[in-house]
Amino acid sequence: MTAFFLKTFLHTRRLSLLLALGVGLALRIVMVFVEPITPTWDGIYYDRIADDIAEGDGYTTDVFTKRDEGHASAMYPVGFPAVLAALRSMGVNHQGELFFQALCSAFLIPLVWFFGRRLGGIKTANLAAWLIALWPGGILASASYMTEPLFAFVFCLALLPLWYARRKLSLYTVALSMVLFGLAAYVRPTALIAGVLLSMALAMFVMRKGVKKHWKHSASLLAVAWCCLLLPLAPWAWRNSQTMGAPVLVSTNGGQNLLLGTYDFGGFQTMPNTMKCSPKLSEVEKTRCYNRRAMQRIRKHPMAWLGRGLYKTVQTFSYETWPAYQWLQASGNYKAPATTLVVWVLAITRFFFWIISTAAASGLAFLLIAPNRRYTKLLVVVPLLAVAAVHFVYISGGRYHYPLVPYFSALAAYAMQRFSNLAKTA
């Protein structure tokens, strides 16, 4: 076993991965201890929910209303608060929770290395690992109570079995991947959409020859995929059906986000008073109310909705400043007018992401024109489309591209390697 470990991980070509992992983890741990961090944004509610769960009070509306009503809630996805509650029940302190976030962010590095290796070989893998290790957004977000580090890790981990399988797909591989997507949905519902679209794309890939046995394999694959995708969510749906009167799969904030996505430019904003549903309604009833009002607005102005959707999609992928703003506020360093620290943190975060995303676009173009790589193209394009589709419909913002930055890094490294090869042959 020791010999295998040394041969596999300490090979000269893989030392770069170990070094990138060490540097990336060190940078993230420094962020945990360099400044005192307090919960901000949605993290305030995650922190409160985690406290209530850890204390045995469960997930109720008390964290939002402070009325001591005790009504069961599923407003935000329960996954991240449940993890925090588990850590707290084991005696893990505030620094330990942030250290967990740092680990989730750092563990993206070997996953990205694997994606890069499948795309373009060892050199691409090593470069991709260094890009994600030095990614400012990933480093800053690790010192936060936001869901992004955990979600990105589980989301990419769910993709790993499919990448490892290459074209030799088995039902076991698909089942494992979909179970992980189901678990990731506890943190953010986007994973459900990604799982559904990926399973459909894989079924079509298997069915491509049109032979009878391929049709049967495709149908079996789809059935197994959807069962495994929903299986992890069954306990939560059962809890919600018993306590809230409806089998809510993940959360009840979808209706509000759908309605907010029909206003202005579909970002974060306060709900207009004229569109707020009655506070006397239950969470499930409010969700239905908001869904109805959103659909009314969409049907009334379909072209405006389509244009807004395009804008929201571009906004989601075009820039990255939220990790900087979040860290500056969580550490108490956000000042107005902007100080030198504020300007540099925002500038570096946005500049680094601009480099990665621009190179990733070139890498995606290289991949799409490459012959005979249909399976790889499927695994790259479908997750991108899943995230884009969700934020075309719902609210948008730079936060939501976070789980795809590992893909961007792998594609950027692939593009850089291709340009390097072209320069050598020119």
XYZ file of C-alpha atoms in Angstrom:
426
model
C 0.000 0.000 0.000
C 2.810 2.405 0.870
C 4.580 1.627 -2.380
C 1.374 2.264 -4.330
C 0.867 5.617 -2.580
C 4.405 6.717 -3.323
C 4.176 5.608 -6.935
C 0.815 7.293 -7.490
C 1.125 10.589 -5.629
C 4.832 11.230 -5.312
C 5.651 10.676 -8.951
C 7.641 13.615 -10.324
C 4.790 14.705 -12.548
C 2.427 14.835 -9.561
C 4.656 16.748 -7.172
C 3.245 19.942 -8.675
C -0.232 18.862 -7.528
C 0.969 18.238 -3.979
C 2.755 21.586 -3.913
C -0.326 23.392 -5.282
C -2.500 21.665 -2.688
C -0.118 22.666 0.112
C 0.087 26.291 -1.011
C -3.659 26.532 -1.642
C -4.522 25.064 1.751
C -2.001 27.322 3.525
C -3.443 30.453 1.891
C -6.965 29.470 2.885
C -5.992 28.674 6.474
C -4.259 32.064 6.736
C -7.556 33.700 5.739
C -9.289 31.874 8.584
C -6.937 33.298 11.212
C -5.795 36.650 9.795
C -8.996 38.515 10.728
C -11.981 37.784 13.009
C -14.870 36.708 10.770
C -18.571 37.187 11.492
C -21.491 35.818 9.437
C -22.767 38.151 6.720
C -25.488 38.132 4.061
C -27.288 34.750 3.956
C -24.643 33.434 6.329
C -26.458 35.207 9.187
C -29.447 32.921 8.694
C -27.319 29.805 8.182
C -25.630 30.543 11.504
C -28.968 30.948 13.291
C -30.441 27.803 11.746
C -27.340 25.820 12.711
C -27.653 27.040 16.311
C -31.288 25.972 16.551
C -30.614 22.549 15.035
C -27.596 21.971 17.297
C -29.691 22.918 20.342
C -32.453 20.481 19.375
C -35.028 23.118 18.382
C -35.040 22.107 14.735
C -35.332 24.275 11.646
C -38.230 26.649 12.293
C -39.491 30.078 11.284
C -38.087 31.521 14.521
C -34.775 32.327 12.805
C -36.621 34.715 10.461
C -39.476 36.108 12.584
C -38.077 35.919 16.146
C -41.675 35.336 17.320
C -41.070 31.994 19.017
C -43.732 30.436 16.794
C -41.953 27.157 16.234
C -43.446 26.501 12.775
C -41.334 24.146 10.647
C -39.384 25.937 7.935
C -37.488 25.103 4.762
C -36.884 28.655 3.554
C -33.182 28.143 2.836
C -31.638 24.775 1.869
C -30.852 22.875 5.046
C -27.594 21.239 3.946
C -25.017 23.812 5.025
C -26.706 24.718 8.352
C -27.024 20.999 9.109
C -23.282 20.521 8.556
C -22.540 23.478 10.836
C -24.911 22.043 13.453
C -23.143 18.678 13.276
C -19.783 20.377 13.794
C -21.124 22.357 16.755
C -22.616 19.262 18.350
C -19.115 17.746 18.231
C -17.689 20.761 20.046
C -16.095 22.431 17.015
C -15.666 26.156 17.617
C -15.967 29.149 15.287
C -12.423 28.802 13.947
C -12.998 25.100 13.364
C -16.066 25.823 11.226
C -14.080 28.228 9.073
C -11.273 25.660 8.863
C -13.869 23.225 7.471
C -14.726 25.828 4.819
C -11.027 26.180 3.995
C -10.721 22.404 3.570
C -13.709 22.300 1.204
C -12.149 25.047 -0.887
C -8.694 23.422 -0.880
C -10.028 19.984 -1.820
C -11.169 21.477 -5.115
C -7.507 21.513 -6.166
C -7.091 17.730 -6.705
C -10.518 17.584 -8.373
C -9.505 20.317 -10.798
C -6.211 18.516 -11.397
C -8.157 15.433 -12.462
C -10.459 17.408 -14.762
C -7.437 19.081 -16.334
C -5.700 15.758 -16.854
C -8.718 14.372 -18.683
C -8.875 17.502 -20.839
C -5.244 17.867 -21.834
C -2.824 15.683 -19.899
C -0.450 16.186 -16.975
C 0.766 19.670 -17.921
C -2.788 20.945 -18.230
C -3.677 19.281 -14.930
C -0.791 20.890 -13.059
C -1.534 24.341 -14.443
C -5.250 23.984 -13.600
C -4.364 22.980 -10.034
C -2.223 26.091 -9.582
C -4.909 28.358 -11.025
C -7.478 27.138 -8.513
C -4.940 27.141 -5.671
C -4.184 30.841 -6.258
C -7.770 31.829 -7.127
C -8.480 34.899 -4.938
C -12.236 34.287 -4.875
C -11.727 30.788 -3.540
C -9.270 31.966 -0.912
C -11.525 34.786 0.318
C -14.722 32.725 0.296
C -13.115 30.102 2.515
C -13.307 32.651 5.369
C -17.089 32.919 5.284
C -20.384 31.414 6.369
C -21.596 31.175 2.777
C -22.518 27.893 1.080
C -20.209 28.250 -1.915
C -17.117 26.307 -0.720
C -19.128 23.270 0.405
C -21.424 23.333 -2.611
C -18.582 23.661 -5.109
C -16.746 20.729 -3.544
C -19.739 18.354 -3.492
C -20.848 19.510 -6.968
C -17.424 18.773 -8.487
C -17.139 15.548 -6.499
C -20.422 14.421 -8.058
C -18.915 14.938 -11.508
C -15.759 12.975 -10.704
C -17.160 9.427 -11.254
C -18.398 10.436 -14.702
C -15.016 11.921 -15.628
C -13.243 8.840 -14.331
C -15.504 6.532 -16.356
C -14.767 8.307 -19.606
C -16.798 6.480 -22.253
C -17.166 3.200 -20.322
C -20.356 4.181 -18.551
C -21.950 1.745 -16.144
C -25.141 2.042 -14.132
C -23.044 1.961 -10.945
C -21.043 4.986 -12.064
C -24.155 6.963 -12.953
C -25.855 5.903 -9.705
C -22.915 7.092 -7.588
C -22.752 10.404 -9.408
C -26.486 11.041 -9.048
C -26.489 10.203 -5.332
C -23.783 12.828 -4.869
C -25.805 15.334 -6.901
C -28.766 14.597 -4.637
C -26.624 15.332 -1.589
C -25.323 18.523 -3.224
C -28.936 19.639 -3.720
C -29.268 19.848 0.059
C -26.825 22.756 -0.175
C -28.173 24.340 -3.350
C -31.051 23.198 -5.638
C -28.968 23.903 -8.762
C -27.506 20.409 -8.317
C -30.937 18.898 -9.040
C -31.140 20.654 -12.398
C -27.573 19.632 -13.213
C -28.330 16.008 -12.304
C -31.464 15.895 -14.439
C -29.804 17.469 -17.487
C -26.679 15.319 -17.165
C -28.668 12.102 -16.872
C -30.708 13.008 -19.953
C -27.560 13.880 -21.904
C -25.890 10.613 -20.854
C -28.976 8.638 -21.882
C -28.879 10.269 -25.312
C -25.144 9.559 -25.557
C -25.729 5.854 -24.865
C -28.626 5.801 -27.332
C -26.654 7.368 -30.168
C -26.296 4.184 -32.241
C -30.037 3.559 -32.340
C -29.701 -0.198 -31.781
C -32.372 -1.879 -29.644
C -30.020 -2.823 -26.814
C -28.817 0.770 -26.613
C -32.409 1.971 -26.225
C -32.862 -0.425 -23.298
C -29.572 0.644 -21.712
C -30.524 4.290 -22.151
C -33.917 3.792 -20.482
C -32.339 1.858 -17.609
C -29.688 4.529 -17.147
C -32.288 7.288 -16.974
C -34.483 5.398 -14.507
C -31.543 4.573 -12.214
C -30.218 8.135 -12.437
C -33.469 9.804 -11.419
C -34.134 7.335 -8.600
C -30.626 7.860 -7.193
C -30.898 11.619 -7.616
C -34.104 11.802 -5.571
C -33.255 9.108 -3.032
C -31.032 11.303 -0.764
C -33.783 13.946 -0.662
C -36.530 11.526 0.376
C -36.039 11.973 4.180
C -36.223 15.766 3.857
C -39.288 15.582 1.590
C -40.946 13.254 4.127
C -40.161 15.646 6.987
C -41.639 18.547 5.045
C -44.766 16.626 4.082
C -45.366 15.801 7.740
C -44.571 19.221 9.232
C -45.360 21.663 6.409
C -48.091 19.874 4.497
C -46.128 19.486 1.246
C -43.167 17.299 0.180
C -40.765 20.193 -0.434
C -37.642 18.679 -2.003
C -35.128 21.355 -1.010
C -36.379 24.821 -0.030
C -39.346 27.180 -0.228
C -37.571 30.331 -1.430
C -37.868 29.389 -5.103
C -41.078 31.350 -5.614
C -39.579 34.556 -4.242
C -36.439 34.154 -6.338
C -38.535 33.488 -9.439
C -40.569 36.656 -8.846
C -37.501 38.781 -8.042
C -35.975 37.539 -11.288
C -38.765 39.317 -13.203
C -37.871 42.773 -11.832
C -35.276 45.253 -13.072
C -32.104 43.274 -13.837
C -32.975 40.220 -11.779
C -30.403 40.633 -9.033
C -30.607 41.046 -5.270
C -33.251 43.569 -4.282
C -36.141 44.148 -1.903
C -39.468 42.665 -2.882
C -41.876 45.425 -4.017
C -44.595 45.884 -1.395
C -47.320 45.560 -4.006
C -46.137 42.046 -4.866
C -45.645 40.695 -1.358
C -47.949 37.855 -0.410
C -49.908 37.912 2.837
C -47.764 37.253 5.933
C -50.620 35.096 7.240
C -49.861 32.453 4.617
C -47.630 29.477 5.409
C -44.257 29.123 3.694
C -45.633 26.638 1.184
C -48.642 28.840 0.442
C -46.372 31.867 0.002
C -44.227 29.939 -2.459
C -47.284 29.086 -4.528
C -48.456 32.694 -4.326
C -45.092 34.038 -5.513
C -44.939 31.460 -8.302
C -48.378 32.554 -9.553
C -47.425 36.223 -9.495
C -44.141 35.530 -11.256
C -45.881 33.563 -14.018
C -48.398 36.379 -14.451
C -45.574 38.851 -15.000
C -43.773 36.505 -17.397
C -46.908 35.899 -19.485
C -47.691 39.620 -19.549
C -44.221 40.670 -20.746
C -42.561 37.597 -22.356
C -40.034 39.529 -24.445
C -38.911 41.582 -21.456
C -38.517 38.352 -19.491
C -36.362 36.803 -22.230
C -34.156 39.883 -22.451
C -33.846 40.010 -18.679
C -32.941 36.308 -18.663
C -30.142 36.896 -21.157
C -28.865 39.796 -19.052
C -28.981 37.659 -15.876
C -27.039 34.863 -17.540
C -24.292 37.212 -18.731
C -24.183 38.882 -15.320
C -23.706 35.541 -13.589
C -20.586 34.701 -15.592
C -19.080 38.092 -16.435
C -17.320 39.201 -13.241
C -16.426 38.225 -9.685
C -16.419 40.623 -6.752
C -18.744 38.993 -4.203
C -15.971 37.076 -2.340
C -14.124 40.354 -1.832
C -17.195 42.274 -0.648
C -18.230 39.410 1.621
C -14.800 39.094 3.227
C -14.377 42.844 3.634
C -17.733 43.070 5.405
C -17.263 39.892 7.455
C -13.850 41.088 8.687
C -14.951 44.683 9.295
C -12.597 46.073 6.628
C -15.236 47.441 4.273
C -15.040 51.233 4.372
C -16.673 53.986 2.350
C -15.094 55.832 0.685
C -12.931 52.925 -0.373
C -9.601 52.475 1.350
C -6.460 51.154 -0.315
C -7.180 47.661 1.044
C -10.734 47.680 -0.325
C -9.597 48.799 -3.780
C -6.806 46.223 -4.038
C -8.883 43.294 -2.766
C -11.677 44.078 -5.241
C -9.254 44.715 -8.109
C -7.263 41.502 -7.646
C -10.401 39.387 -7.284
C -11.993 40.762 -10.424
C -8.760 40.759 -12.481
C -7.874 37.135 -11.684
C -11.361 35.923 -12.562
C -11.255 37.908 -15.801
C -8.053 36.077 -16.789
C -9.496 32.666 -15.933
C -12.865 33.236 -17.614
C -11.339 34.703 -20.779
C -8.908 31.813 -21.133
C -11.705 29.345 -20.293
C -13.787 30.675 -23.185
C -10.850 29.930 -25.514
C -10.460 26.489 -23.974
C -14.147 25.745 -24.508
C -13.799 26.795 -28.161
C -10.772 24.516 -28.625
C -12.702 21.635 -27.050
C -15.837 22.127 -29.138
C -13.906 22.072 -32.430
C -11.855 19.046 -31.381
C -12.942 15.846 -33.202
C -14.131 12.680 -31.452
C -14.439 14.032 -27.922
C -18.196 13.877 -27.593
C -18.231 12.447 -24.073
C -15.808 15.065 -22.759
C -17.792 17.832 -24.441
C -20.941 16.533 -22.764
C -19.361 16.574 -19.306
C -18.097 20.132 -19.813
C -21.063 21.753 -21.530
C -24.012 20.299 -19.580
C -22.984 21.592 -16.104
C -22.366 25.021 -17.649
C -25.808 24.956 -19.258
C -27.452 23.795 -16.029
C -26.131 26.740 -14.015
C -26.879 29.154 -16.852
C -30.466 27.864 -17.158
C -31.165 28.227 -13.435
C -30.039 31.851 -13.366
C -31.684 32.690 -16.659
C -34.957 31.936 -14.872
C -34.266 32.922 -11.258
C -32.139 35.687 -9.713
C -28.555 36.123 -10.846
C -25.246 37.330 -9.486
C -21.536 36.608 -9.492
C -21.947 34.212 -6.532
C -23.621 31.599 -8.651
C -20.762 30.796 -11.012
C -18.595 29.708 -8.039
C -19.042 25.907 -8.462
C -17.999 26.240 -12.108
C -14.726 28.079 -11.497
C -12.933 24.709 -11.142
C -14.165 23.946 -14.662
C -13.085 27.392 -15.826
C -9.621 26.734 -14.414
C -9.328 23.400 -16.207
C -10.522 24.935 -19.486
C -8.187 27.911 -19.054
C -5.228 25.603 -18.487
C -6.281 23.566 -21.550
C -6.372 26.741 -23.671
C -2.963 27.882 -22.417
C -1.491 24.481 -23.238
C -3.006 24.536 -26.720
C -1.699 28.043 -27.394
C 1.721 26.944 -26.156
C 1.697 23.962 -28.531
C 0.606 26.167 -31.440
C 3.422 28.623 -30.688
C 5.990 25.807 -30.729
C 4.807 24.516 -34.101
C 4.511 27.981 -35.685
